[in-house]
N, C-alpha and C. Protein backbone atom coordinates (compact mmCIF):
# COMPACT_ATOMS: atom_id res chain seq x y z
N UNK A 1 25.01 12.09 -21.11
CA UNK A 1 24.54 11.22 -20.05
C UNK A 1 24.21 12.05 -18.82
N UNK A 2 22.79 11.35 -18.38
CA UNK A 2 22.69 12.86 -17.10
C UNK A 2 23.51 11.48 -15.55
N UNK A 3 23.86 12.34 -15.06
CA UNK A 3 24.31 12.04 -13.51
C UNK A 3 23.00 11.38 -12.96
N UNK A 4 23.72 10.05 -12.47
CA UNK A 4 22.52 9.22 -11.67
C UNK A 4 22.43 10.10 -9.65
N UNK A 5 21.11 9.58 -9.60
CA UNK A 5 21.10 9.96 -8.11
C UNK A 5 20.88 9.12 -7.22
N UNK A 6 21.80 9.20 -6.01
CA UNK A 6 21.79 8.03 -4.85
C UNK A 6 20.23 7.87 -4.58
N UNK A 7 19.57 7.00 -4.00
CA UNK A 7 18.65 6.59 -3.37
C UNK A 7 18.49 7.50 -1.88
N UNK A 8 17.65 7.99 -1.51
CA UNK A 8 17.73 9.13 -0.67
C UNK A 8 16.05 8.78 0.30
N UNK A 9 15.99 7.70 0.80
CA UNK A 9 14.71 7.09 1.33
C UNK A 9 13.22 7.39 0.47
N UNK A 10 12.43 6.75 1.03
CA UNK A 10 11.25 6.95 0.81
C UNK A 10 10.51 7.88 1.52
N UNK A 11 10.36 7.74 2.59
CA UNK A 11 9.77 8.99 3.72
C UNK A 11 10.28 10.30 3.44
N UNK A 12 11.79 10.25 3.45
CA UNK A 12 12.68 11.20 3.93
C UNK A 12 12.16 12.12 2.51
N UNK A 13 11.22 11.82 1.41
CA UNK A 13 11.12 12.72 0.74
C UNK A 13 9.94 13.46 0.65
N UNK A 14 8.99 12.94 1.72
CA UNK A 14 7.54 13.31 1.81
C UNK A 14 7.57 14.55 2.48
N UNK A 15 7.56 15.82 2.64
CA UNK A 15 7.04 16.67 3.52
C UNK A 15 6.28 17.94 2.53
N UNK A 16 4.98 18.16 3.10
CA UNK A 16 4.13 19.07 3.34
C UNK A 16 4.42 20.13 3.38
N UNK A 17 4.00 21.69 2.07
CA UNK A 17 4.49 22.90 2.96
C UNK A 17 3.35 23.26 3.74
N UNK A 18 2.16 22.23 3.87
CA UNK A 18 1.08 22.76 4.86
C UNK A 18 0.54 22.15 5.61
N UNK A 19 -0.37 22.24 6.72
CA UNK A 19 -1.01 21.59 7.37
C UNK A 19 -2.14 20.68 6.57
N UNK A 20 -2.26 19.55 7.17
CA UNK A 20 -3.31 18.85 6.24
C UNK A 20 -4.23 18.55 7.32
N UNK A 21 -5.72 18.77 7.02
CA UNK A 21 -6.86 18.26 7.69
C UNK A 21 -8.07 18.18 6.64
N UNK A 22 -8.30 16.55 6.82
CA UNK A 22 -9.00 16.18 6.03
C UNK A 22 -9.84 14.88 6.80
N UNK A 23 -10.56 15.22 7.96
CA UNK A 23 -11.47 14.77 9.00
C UNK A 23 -11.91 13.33 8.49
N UNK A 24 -12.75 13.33 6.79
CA UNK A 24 -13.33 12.48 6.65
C UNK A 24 -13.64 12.49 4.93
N UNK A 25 -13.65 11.43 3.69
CA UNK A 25 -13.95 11.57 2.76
C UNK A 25 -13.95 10.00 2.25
N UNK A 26 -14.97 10.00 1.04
CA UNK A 26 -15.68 9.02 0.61
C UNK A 26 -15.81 8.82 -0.83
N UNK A 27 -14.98 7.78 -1.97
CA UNK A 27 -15.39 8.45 -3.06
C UNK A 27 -15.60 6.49 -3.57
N UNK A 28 -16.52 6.73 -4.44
CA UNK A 28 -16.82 5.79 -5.44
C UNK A 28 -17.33 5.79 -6.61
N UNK A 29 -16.77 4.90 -7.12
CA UNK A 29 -16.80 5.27 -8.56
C UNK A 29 -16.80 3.66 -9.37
N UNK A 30 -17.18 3.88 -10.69
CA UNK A 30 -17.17 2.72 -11.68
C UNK A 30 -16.80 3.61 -13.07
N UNK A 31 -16.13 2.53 -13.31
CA UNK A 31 -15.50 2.80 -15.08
C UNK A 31 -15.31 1.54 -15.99
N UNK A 32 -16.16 1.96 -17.12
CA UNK A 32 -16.02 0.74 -18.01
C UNK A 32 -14.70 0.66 -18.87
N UNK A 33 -14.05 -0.31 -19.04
CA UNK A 33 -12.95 -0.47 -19.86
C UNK A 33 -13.07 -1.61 -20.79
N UNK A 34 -12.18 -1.09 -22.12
CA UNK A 34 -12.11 -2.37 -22.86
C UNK A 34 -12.47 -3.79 -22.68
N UNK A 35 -12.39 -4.37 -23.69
CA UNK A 35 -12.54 -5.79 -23.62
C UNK A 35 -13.94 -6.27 -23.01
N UNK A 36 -14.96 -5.67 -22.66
CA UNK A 36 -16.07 -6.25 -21.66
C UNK A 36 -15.49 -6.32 -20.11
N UNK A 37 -14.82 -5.03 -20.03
CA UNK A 37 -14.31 -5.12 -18.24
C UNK A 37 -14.66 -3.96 -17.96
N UNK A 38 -15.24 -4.25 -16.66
CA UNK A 38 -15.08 -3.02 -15.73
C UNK A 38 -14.94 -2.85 -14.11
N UNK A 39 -14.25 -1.98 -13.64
CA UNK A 39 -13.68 -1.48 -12.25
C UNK A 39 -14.72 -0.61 -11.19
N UNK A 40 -15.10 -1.21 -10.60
CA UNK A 40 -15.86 -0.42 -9.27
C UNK A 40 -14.96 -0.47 -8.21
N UNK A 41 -14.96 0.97 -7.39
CA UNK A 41 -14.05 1.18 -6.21
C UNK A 41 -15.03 1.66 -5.67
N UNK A 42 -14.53 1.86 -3.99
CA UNK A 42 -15.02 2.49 -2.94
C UNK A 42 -13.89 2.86 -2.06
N UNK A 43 -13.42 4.44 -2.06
CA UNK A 43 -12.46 4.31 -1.42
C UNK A 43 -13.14 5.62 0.04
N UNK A 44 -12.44 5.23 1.35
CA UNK A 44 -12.92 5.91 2.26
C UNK A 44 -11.72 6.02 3.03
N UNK A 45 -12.01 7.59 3.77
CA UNK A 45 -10.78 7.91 4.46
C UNK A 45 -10.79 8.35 5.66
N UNK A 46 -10.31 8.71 7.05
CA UNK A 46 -10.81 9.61 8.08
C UNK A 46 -9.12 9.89 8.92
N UNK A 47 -8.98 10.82 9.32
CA UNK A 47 -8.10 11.47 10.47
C UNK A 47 -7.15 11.85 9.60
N UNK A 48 -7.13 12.08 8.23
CA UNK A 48 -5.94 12.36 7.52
C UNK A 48 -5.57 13.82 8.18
N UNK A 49 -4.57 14.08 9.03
CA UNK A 49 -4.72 15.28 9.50
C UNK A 49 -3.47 15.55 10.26
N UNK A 50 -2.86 16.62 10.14
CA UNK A 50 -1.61 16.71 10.92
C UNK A 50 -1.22 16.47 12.47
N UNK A 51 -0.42 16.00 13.35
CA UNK A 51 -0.29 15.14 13.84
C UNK A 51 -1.30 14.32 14.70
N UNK A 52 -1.84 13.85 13.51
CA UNK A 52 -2.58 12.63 13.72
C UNK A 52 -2.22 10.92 12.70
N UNK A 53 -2.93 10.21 13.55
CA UNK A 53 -2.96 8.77 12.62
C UNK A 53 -3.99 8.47 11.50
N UNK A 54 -4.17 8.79 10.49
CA UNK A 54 -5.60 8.60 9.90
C UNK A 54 -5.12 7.24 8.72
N UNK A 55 -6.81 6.64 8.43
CA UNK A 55 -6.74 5.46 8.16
C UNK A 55 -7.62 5.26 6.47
N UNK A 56 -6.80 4.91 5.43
CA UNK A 56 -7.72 5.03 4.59
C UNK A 56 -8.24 3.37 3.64
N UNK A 57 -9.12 3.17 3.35
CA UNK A 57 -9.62 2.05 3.32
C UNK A 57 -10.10 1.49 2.24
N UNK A 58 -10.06 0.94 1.16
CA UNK A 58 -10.48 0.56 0.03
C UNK A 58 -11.24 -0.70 -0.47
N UNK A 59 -11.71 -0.99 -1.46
CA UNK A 59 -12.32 -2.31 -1.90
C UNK A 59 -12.28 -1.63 -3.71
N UNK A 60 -11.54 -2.54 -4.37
CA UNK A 60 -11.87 -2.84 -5.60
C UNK A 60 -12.28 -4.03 -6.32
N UNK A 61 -13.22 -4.16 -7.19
CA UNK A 61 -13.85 -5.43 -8.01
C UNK A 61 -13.42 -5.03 -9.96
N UNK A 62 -12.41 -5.86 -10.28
CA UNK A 62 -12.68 -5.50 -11.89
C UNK A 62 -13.51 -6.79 -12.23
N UNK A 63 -14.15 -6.84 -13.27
CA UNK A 63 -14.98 -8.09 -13.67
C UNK A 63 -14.63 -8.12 -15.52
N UNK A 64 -14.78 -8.99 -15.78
CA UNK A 64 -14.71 -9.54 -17.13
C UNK A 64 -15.27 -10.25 -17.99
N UNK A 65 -16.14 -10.07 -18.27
CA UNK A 65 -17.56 -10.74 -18.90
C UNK A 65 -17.04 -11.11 -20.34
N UNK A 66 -15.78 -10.84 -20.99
CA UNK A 66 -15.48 -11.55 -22.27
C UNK A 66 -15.49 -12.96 -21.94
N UNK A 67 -16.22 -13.63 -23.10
CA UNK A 67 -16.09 -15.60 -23.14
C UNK A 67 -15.21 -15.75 -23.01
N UNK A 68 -14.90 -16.93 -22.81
CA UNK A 68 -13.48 -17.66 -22.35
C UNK A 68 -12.20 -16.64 -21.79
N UNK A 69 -12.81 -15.98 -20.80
CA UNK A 69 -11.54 -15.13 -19.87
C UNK A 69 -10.71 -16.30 -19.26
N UNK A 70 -9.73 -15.85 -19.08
CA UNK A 70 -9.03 -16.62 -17.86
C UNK A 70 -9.29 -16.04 -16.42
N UNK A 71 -10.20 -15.21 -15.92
CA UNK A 71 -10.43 -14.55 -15.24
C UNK A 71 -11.65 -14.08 -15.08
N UNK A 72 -12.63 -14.17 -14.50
CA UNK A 72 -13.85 -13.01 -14.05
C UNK A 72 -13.91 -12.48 -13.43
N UNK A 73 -13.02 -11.94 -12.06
CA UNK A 73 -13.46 -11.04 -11.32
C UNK A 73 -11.93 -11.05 -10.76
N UNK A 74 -11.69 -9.69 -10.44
CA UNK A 74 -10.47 -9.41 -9.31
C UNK A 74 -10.68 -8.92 -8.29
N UNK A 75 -10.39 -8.92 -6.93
CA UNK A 75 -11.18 -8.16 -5.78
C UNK A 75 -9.51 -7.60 -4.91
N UNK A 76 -10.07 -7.26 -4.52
CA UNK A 76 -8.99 -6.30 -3.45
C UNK A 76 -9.78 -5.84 -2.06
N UNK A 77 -9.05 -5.49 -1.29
CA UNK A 77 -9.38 -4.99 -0.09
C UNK A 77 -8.38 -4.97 0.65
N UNK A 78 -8.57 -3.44 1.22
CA UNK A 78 -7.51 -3.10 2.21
C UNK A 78 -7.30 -1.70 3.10
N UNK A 79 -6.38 -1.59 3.70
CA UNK A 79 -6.00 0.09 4.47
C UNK A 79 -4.87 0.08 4.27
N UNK A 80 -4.84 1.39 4.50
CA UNK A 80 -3.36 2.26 4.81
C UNK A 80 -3.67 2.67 5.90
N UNK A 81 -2.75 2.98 7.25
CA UNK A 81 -2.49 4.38 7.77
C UNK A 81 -1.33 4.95 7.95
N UNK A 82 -1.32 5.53 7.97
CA UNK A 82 -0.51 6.98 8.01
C UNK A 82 -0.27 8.18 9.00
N UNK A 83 1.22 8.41 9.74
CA UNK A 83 1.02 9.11 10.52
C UNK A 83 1.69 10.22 9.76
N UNK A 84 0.93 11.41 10.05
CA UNK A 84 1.74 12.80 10.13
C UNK A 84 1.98 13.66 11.36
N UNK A 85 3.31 13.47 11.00
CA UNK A 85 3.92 14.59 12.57
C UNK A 85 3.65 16.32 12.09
N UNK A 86 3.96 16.67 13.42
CA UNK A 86 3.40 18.07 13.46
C UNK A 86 4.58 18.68 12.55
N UNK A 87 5.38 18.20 12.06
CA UNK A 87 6.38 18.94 11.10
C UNK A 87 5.98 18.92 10.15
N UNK A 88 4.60 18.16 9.39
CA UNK A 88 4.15 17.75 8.42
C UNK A 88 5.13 16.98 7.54
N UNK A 89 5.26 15.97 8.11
CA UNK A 89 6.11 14.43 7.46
C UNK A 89 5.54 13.41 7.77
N UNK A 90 5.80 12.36 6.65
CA UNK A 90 4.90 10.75 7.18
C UNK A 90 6.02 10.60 7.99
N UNK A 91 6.20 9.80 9.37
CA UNK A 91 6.99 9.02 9.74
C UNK A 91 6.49 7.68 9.85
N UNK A 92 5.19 7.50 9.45
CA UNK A 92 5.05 5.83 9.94
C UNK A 92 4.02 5.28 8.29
N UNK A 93 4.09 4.43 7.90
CA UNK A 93 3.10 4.21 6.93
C UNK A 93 2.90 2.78 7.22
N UNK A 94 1.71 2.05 6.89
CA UNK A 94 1.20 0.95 6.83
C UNK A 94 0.35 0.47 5.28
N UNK A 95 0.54 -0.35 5.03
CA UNK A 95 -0.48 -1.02 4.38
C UNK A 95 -1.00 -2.59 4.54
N UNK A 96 -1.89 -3.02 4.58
CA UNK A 96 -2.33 -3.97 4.95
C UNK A 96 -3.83 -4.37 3.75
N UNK A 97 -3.23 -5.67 2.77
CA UNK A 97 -4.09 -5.76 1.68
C UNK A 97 -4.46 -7.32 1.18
N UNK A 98 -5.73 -7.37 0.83
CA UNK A 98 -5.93 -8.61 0.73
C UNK A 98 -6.50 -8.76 -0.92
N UNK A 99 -5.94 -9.98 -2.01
CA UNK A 99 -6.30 -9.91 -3.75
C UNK A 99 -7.15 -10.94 -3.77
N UNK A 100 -7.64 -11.30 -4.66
CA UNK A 100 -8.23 -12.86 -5.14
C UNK A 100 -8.81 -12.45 -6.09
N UNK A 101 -8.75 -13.64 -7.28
CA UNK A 101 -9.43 -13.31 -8.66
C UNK A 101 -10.23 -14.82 -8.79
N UNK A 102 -11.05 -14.99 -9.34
CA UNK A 102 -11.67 -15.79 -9.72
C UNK A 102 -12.09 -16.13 -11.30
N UNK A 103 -12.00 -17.25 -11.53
CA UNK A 103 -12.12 -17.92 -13.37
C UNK A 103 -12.15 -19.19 -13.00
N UNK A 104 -12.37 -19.84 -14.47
CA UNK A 104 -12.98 -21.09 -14.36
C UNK A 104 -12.16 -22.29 -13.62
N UNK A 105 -10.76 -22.07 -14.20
CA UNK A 105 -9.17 -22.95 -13.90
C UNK A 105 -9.10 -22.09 -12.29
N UNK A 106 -9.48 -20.85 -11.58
CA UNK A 106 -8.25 -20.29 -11.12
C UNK A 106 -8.53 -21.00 -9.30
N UNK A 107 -7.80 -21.07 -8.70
CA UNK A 107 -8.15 -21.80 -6.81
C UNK A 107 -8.79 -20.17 -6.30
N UNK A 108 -9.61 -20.41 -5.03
CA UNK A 108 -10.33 -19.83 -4.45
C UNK A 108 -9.45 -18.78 -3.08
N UNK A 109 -7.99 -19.13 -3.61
CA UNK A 109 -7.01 -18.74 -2.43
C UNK A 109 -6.66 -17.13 -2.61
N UNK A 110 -6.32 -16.36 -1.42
CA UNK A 110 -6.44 -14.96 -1.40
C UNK A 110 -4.42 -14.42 -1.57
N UNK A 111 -4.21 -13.88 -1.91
CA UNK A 111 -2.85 -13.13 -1.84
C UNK A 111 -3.28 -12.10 -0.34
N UNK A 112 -2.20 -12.11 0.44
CA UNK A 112 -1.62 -11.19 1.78
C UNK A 112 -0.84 -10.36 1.53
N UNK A 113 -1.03 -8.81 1.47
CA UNK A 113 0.49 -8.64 1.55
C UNK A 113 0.52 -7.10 2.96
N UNK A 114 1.26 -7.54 3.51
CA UNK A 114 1.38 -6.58 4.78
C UNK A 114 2.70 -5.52 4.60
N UNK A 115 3.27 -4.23 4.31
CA UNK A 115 3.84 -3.68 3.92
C UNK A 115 4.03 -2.41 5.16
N UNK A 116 5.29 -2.18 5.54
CA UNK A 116 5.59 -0.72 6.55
C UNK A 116 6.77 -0.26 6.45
N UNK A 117 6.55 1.36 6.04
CA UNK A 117 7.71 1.96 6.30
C UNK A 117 7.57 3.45 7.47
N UNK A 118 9.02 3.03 8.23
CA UNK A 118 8.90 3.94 9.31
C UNK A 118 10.59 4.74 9.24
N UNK A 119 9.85 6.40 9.83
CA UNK A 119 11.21 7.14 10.07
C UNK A 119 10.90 7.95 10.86
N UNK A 120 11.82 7.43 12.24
CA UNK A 120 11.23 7.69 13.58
C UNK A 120 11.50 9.47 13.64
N UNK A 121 13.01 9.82 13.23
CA UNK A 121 13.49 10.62 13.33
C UNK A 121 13.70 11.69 12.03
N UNK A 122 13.12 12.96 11.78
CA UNK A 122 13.36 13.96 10.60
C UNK A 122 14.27 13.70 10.33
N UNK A 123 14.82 13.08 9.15
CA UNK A 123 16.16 12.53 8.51
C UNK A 123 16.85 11.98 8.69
N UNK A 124 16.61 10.79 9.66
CA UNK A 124 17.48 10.21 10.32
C UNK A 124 16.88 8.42 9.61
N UNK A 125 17.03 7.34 9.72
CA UNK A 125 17.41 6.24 9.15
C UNK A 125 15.89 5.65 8.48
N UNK A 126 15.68 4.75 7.97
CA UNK A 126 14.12 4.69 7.63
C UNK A 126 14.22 2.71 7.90
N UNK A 127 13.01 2.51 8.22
CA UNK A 127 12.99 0.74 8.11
C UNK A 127 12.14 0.48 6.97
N UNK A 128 11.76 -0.51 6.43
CA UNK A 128 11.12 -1.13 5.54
C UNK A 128 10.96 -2.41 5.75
N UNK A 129 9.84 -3.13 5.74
CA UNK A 129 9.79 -4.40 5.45
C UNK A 129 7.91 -4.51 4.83
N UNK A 130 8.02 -5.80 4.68
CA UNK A 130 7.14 -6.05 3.73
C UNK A 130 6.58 -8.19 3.69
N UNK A 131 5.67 -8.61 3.73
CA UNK A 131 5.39 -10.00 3.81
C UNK A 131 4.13 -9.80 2.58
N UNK A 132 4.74 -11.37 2.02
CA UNK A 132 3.31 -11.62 1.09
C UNK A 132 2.91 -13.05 1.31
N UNK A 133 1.87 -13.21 2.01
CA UNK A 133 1.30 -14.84 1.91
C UNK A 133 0.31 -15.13 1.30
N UNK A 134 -0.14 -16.52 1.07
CA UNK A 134 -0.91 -17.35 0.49
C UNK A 134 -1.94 -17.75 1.91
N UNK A 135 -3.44 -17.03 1.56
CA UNK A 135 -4.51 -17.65 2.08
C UNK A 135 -5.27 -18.59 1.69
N UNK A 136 -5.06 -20.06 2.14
CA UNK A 136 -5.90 -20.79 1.31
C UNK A 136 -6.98 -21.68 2.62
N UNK A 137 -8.29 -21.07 2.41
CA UNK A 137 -9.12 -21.70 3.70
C UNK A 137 -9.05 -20.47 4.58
N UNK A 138 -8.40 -20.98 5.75
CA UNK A 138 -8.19 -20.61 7.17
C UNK A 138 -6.83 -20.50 7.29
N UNK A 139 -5.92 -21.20 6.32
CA UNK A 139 -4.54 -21.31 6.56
C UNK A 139 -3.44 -20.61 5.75
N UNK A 140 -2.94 -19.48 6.17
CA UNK A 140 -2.32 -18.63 6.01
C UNK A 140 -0.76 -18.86 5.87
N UNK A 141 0.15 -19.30 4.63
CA UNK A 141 1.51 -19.10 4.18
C UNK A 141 2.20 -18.61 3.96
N UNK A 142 2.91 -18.02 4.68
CA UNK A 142 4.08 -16.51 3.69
C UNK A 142 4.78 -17.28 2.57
N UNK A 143 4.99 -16.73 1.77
CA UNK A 143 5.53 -16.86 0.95
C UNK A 143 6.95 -16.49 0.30
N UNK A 144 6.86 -14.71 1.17
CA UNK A 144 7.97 -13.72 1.14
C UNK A 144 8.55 -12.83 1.91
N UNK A 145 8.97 -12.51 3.08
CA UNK A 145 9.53 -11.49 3.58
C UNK A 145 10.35 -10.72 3.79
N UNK A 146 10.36 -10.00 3.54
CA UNK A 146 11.44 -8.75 2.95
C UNK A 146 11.72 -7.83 4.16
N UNK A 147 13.25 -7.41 4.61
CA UNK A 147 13.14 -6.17 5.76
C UNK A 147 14.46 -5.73 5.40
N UNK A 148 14.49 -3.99 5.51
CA UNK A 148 15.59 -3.47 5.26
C UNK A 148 15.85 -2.05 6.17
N UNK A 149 17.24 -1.46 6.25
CA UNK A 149 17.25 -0.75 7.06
C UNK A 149 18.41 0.39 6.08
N UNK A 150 17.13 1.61 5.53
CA UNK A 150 18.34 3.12 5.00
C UNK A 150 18.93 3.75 6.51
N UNK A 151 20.57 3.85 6.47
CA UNK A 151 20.96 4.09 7.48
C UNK A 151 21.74 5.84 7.19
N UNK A 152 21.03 6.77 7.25
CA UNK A 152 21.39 8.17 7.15
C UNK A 152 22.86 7.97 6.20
N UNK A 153 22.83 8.36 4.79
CA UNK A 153 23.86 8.75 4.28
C UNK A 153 24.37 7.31 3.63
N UNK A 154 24.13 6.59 3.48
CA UNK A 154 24.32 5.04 2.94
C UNK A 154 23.09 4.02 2.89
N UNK A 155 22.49 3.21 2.29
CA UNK A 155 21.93 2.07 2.08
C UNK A 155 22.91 0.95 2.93
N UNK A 156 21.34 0.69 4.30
CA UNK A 156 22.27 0.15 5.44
C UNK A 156 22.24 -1.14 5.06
N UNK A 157 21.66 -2.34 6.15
CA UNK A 157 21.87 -3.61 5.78
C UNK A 157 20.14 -3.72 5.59
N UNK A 158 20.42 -5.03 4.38
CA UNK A 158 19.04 -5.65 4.06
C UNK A 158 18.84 -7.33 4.28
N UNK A 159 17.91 -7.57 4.42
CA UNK A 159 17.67 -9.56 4.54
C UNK A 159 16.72 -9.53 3.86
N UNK A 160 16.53 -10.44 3.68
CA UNK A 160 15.39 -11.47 2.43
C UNK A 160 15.50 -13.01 3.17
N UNK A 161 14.20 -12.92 3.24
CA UNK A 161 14.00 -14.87 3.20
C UNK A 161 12.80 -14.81 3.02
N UNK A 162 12.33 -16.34 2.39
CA UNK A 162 11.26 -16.78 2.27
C UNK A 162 10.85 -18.06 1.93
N UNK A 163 9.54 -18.49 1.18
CA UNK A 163 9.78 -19.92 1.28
C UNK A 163 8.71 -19.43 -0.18
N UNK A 164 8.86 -20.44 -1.40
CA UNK A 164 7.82 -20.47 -2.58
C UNK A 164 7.31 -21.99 -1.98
């Protein structure tokens, strides 16, 4: 049996042995997959760069042209940013993302999900939290929110609430 290992943050394991500068980049692409599906992305990036904030940005579409899918299309859209300190470590991350699929049965309503983890200090405690709502229209529901706090050397306190 191998020896399990404590949980040791998320951040707290990211560091760089180099400077990163990566001003600006752009990639897109399509790939056909099984079944009569296929995936087009567009992903774009800018300021990825040591201590700076840079922001990277996406859109995906899979589609499904098999008869009777339960599904024709999946969409996505969203960012990250990301800070790197001059020590070359994330201390701050964001994501911010929006889903919806469409089929014959499926509602026209979008999935939310807003996601951040921050560690203010080189090894010192990390936060986390995280929300997922229901867009339907104009009117926006959480559904889930999640927030937790790694407190240097222990798994500090966590909450959960939400509403289905």
């Amino acid at each position: 049996s191998q020896p399990t290992q404590n949980f040791n943050r998320i951040l707290n394991q990211i560091q760089f042995p180099y400077d990163i500068r990566l001003a600006h980049f752009s990639i897109s692409g399509r790939a056909l997959l099984p079944n009569d599906q296929t995936v087009t992305f567009d992903l774009h990036g800018s300021d990825i760069t040591t201590g700076q904030r840079g922001t990277i940005d996406w859109t995906t579409e899979l589609t499904n042209a098999q008869p009777g899918a339960a599904f024709t299309a999946l969409h996505s859209t969203g960012t990250a940013n990301l800070h790197i300190t001059t020590e070359r470590r994330i201390d701050d991350a964001e994501v911010n993302a929006l889903a919806s699929a469409e089929g014959p049965k499926l509602p026209a309503d979008q999935i939310k999900l807003e996601a951040k983890a921050e560690q203010p200090a080189a090894g010192g405690n990390e936060g986390y939290s995280a929300k997922l709502s229901l867009v339907h229209g104009n009117v926006t529901a959480p559904l889930m929110t999640i927030a937790g706090q790694y407190d240097t050397g222990e798994l500090g306190s966590t909450s959960c609430g939400g509403r289905v």
